[in-house]
Tab-separated table of C-alpha atoms in Angstrom:
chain	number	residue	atom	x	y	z
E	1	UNK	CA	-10.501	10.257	19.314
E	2	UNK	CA	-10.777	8.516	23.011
E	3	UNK	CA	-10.703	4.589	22.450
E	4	UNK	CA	-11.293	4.604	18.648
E	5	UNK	CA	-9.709	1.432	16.962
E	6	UNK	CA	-7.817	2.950	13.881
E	7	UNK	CA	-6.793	1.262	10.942
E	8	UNK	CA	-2.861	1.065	10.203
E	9	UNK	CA	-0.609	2.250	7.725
E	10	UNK	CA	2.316	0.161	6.776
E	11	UNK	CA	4.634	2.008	4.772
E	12	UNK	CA	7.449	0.047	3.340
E	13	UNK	CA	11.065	0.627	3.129
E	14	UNK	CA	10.558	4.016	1.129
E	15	UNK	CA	13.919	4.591	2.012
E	16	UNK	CA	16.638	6.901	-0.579
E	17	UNK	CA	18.589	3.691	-1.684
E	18	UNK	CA	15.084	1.997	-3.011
E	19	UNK	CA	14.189	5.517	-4.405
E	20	UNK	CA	17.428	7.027	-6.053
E	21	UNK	CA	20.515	4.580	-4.491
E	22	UNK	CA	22.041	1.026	-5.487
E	23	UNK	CA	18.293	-0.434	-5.918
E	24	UNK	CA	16.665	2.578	-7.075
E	25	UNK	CA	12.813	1.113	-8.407
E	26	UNK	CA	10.191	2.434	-10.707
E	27	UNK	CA	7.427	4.679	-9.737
E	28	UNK	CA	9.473	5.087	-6.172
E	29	UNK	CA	9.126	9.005	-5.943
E	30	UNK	CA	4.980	8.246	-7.378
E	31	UNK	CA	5.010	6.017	-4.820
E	32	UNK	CA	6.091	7.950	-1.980
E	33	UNK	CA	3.655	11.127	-2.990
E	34	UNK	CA	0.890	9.123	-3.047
E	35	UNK	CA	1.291	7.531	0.733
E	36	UNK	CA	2.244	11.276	1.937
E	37	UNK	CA	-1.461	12.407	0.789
E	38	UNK	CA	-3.001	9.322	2.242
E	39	UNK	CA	-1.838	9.864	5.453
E	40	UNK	CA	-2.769	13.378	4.924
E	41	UNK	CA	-6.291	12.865	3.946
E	42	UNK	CA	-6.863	9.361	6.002
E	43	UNK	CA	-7.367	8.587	10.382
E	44	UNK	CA	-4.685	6.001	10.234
E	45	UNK	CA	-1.420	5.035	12.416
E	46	UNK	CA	1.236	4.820	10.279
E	47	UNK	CA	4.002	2.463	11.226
E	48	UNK	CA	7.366	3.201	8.775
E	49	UNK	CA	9.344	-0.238	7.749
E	50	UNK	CA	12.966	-0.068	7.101
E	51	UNK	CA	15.940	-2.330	5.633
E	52	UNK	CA	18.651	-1.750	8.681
E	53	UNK	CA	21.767	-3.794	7.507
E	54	UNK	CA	25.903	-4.307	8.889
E	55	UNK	CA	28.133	-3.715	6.168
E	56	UNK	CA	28.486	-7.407	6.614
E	57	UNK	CA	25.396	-8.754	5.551
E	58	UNK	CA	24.797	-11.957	3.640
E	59	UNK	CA	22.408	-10.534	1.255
E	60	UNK	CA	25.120	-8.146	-0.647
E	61	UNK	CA	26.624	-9.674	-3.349
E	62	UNK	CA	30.009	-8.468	-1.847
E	63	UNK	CA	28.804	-10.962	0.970
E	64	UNK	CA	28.101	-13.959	-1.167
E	65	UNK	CA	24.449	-12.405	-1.517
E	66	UNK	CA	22.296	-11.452	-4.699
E	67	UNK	CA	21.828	-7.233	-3.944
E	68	UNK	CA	24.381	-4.576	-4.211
E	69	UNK	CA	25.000	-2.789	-0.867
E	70	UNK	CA	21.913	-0.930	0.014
E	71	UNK	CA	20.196	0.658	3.728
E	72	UNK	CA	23.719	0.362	5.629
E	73	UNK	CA	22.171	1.337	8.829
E	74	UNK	CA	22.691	4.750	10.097
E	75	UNK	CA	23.500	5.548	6.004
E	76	UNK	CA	21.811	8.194	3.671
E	77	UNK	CA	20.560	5.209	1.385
E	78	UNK	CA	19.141	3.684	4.830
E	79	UNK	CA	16.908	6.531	6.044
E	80	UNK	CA	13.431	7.215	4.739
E	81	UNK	CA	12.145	9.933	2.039
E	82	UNK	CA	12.385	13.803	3.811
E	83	UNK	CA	8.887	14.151	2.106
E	84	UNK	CA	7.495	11.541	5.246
E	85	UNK	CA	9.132	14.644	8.003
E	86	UNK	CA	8.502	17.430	6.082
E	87	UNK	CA	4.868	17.018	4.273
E	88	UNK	CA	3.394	15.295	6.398
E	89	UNK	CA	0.826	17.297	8.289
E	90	UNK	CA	0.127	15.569	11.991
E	91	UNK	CA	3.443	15.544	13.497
E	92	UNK	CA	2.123	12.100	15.183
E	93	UNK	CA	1.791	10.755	11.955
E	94	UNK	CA	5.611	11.378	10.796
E	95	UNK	CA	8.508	8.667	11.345
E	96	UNK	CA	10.011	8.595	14.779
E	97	UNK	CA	11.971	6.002	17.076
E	98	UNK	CA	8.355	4.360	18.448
E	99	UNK	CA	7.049	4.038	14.804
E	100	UNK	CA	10.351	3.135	12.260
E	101	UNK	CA	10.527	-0.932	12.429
E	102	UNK	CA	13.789	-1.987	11.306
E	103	UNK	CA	14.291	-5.415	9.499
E	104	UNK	CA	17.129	-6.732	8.124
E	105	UNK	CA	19.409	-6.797	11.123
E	106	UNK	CA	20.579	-10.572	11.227
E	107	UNK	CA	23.540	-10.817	8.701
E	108	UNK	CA	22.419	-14.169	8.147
E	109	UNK	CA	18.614	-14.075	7.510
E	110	UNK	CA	17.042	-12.637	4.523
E	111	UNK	CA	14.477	-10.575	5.750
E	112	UNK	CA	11.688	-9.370	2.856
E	113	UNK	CA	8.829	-9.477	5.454
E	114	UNK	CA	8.642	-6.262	7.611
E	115	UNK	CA	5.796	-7.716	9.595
E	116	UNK	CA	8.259	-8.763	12.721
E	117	UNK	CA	10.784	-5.666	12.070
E	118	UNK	CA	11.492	-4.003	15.342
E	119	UNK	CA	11.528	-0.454	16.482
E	120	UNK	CA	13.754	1.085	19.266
E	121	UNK	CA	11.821	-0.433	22.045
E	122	UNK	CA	11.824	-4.032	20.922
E	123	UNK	CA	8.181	-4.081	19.979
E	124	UNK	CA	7.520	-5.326	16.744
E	125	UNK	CA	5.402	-4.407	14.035
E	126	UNK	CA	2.797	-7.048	14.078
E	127	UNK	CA	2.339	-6.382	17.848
E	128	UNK	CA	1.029	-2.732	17.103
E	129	UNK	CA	-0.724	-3.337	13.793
E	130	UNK	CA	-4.589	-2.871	13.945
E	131	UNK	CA	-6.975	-5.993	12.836
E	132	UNK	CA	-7.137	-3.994	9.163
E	133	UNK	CA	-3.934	-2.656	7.469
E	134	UNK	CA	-3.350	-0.836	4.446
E	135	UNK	CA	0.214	-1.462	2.944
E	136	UNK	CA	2.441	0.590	0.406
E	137	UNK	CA	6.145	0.904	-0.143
E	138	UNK	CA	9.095	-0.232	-2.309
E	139	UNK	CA	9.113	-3.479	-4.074
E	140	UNK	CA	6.013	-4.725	-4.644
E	141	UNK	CA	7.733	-8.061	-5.597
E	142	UNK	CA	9.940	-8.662	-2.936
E	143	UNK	CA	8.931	-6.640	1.163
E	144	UNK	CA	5.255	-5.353	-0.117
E	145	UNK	CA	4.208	-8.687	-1.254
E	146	UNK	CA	6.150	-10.438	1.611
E	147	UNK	CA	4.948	-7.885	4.368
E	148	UNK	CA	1.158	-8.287	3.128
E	149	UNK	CA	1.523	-12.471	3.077
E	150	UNK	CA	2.714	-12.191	6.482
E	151	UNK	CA	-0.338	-9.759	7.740
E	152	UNK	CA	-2.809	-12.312	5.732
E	153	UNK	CA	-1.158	-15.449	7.391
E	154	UNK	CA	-1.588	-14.076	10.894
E	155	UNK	CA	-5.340	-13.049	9.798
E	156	UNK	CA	-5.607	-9.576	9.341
E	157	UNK	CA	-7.245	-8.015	6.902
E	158	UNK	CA	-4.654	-6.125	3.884
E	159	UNK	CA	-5.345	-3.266	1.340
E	160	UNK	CA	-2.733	-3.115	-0.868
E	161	UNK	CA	-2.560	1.019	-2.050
E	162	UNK	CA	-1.052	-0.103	-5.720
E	163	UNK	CA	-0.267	3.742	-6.590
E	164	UNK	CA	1.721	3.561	-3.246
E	165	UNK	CA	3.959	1.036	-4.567
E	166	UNK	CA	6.798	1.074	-7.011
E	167	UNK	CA	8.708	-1.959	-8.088
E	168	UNK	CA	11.678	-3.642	-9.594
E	169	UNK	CA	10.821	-5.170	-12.986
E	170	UNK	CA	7.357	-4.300	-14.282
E	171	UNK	CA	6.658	-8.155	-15.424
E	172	UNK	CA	7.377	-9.373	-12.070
E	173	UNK	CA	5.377	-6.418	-10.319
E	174	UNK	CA	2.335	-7.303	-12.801
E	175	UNK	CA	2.569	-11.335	-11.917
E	176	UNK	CA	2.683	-9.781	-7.828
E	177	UNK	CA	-0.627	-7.557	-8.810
E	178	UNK	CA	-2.407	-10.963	-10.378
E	179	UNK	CA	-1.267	-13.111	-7.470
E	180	UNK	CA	-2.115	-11.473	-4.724
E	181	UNK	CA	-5.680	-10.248	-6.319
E	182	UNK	CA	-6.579	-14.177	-6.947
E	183	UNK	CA	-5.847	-14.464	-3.021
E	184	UNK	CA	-8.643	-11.949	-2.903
E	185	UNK	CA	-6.506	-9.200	-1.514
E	186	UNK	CA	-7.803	-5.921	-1.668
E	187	UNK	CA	-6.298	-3.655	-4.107
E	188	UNK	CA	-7.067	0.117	-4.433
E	189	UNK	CA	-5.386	1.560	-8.018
């Protein structure tokens, strides 16, 4: 590969509370089969996004918030899908320490947007991200759509992988879908 520029893979927050947990959404497990066999079949870097919240975290309802506990960090609802470690083929492709950005760490700031989430080094995403990025993930209506905004804003170019994306309410993932098309972001079914 030498000095090839590839593209990047951002997958969001497919982590077991957003799949089966306290904010379990629709077409997560789809979702999640569908971004394993992209990475599979595509020359991408894939860069893993992750909720990473105290048990004291403004966002929980139990903390004055509007979501039920969910992605307690170092939890079983906070790590991502097994499928991501044990189907996907490249071993440089699956999530480790240098690739898992975490997001949601300040108890006070509600953090949708994975595009400044940090891994264990203190790099963050948008620092690694390639000029074109493909995002998928859990919700389309609250971190996809956030996370692609933010890529847009800062100029790069998105692909939103819709069949790599579940969601919370299908109305509000349909009104995502229309918005972001008539912003003229790409959008593979």
């Amino acid at each position: 590969m030498g000095d090839e520029i590839m593209d990047s893979l951002v997958v969001v927050d497919c982590q077991y509370d957003f799949i089966e947990g306290t904010l379990a959404c629709q077409k997560g497990r789809e979702a999640v089969r569908y971004l394993v066999e992209f990475i599979n079949t595509h020359k991408v870097n894939v860069f893993y996004t992750g909720d990473w919240h105290s048990p004291t975290n403004r966002s929980f309802k139990i903390n004055g918030g509007i979501w039920p506990v969910h992605c307690v960090a170092g939890s079983k609802g906070a790590m991502l899908n097994s499928a991501f470690y044990e189907d996907v083929k490249e071993e440089a492709k699956r999530p480790k320490e240098n690739n898992f950005f975490m997001k949601g760490q300040d108890d006070l700031v509600e953090e949708y947007s994975a595009f400044h989430g940090k891994n264990k080094e203190g790099k963050e995403l948008y620092q690694v991200a390639s000029s074109h990025v493909y995002v998928g993930g859990l919700a389309s209506e609250y971190c996809v759509k956030e996370t692609i905004l933010a890529f847009v804003k800062a100029h790069h170019t998105v692909t939103w992988l819709l069949s790599g994306t579940g969601y919370v309410d299908k109305d509000d993932h349909e009104k995502t879908i229309k918005e972001l098309r008539e912003m003229g972001i790409e959008i593979i079914e």
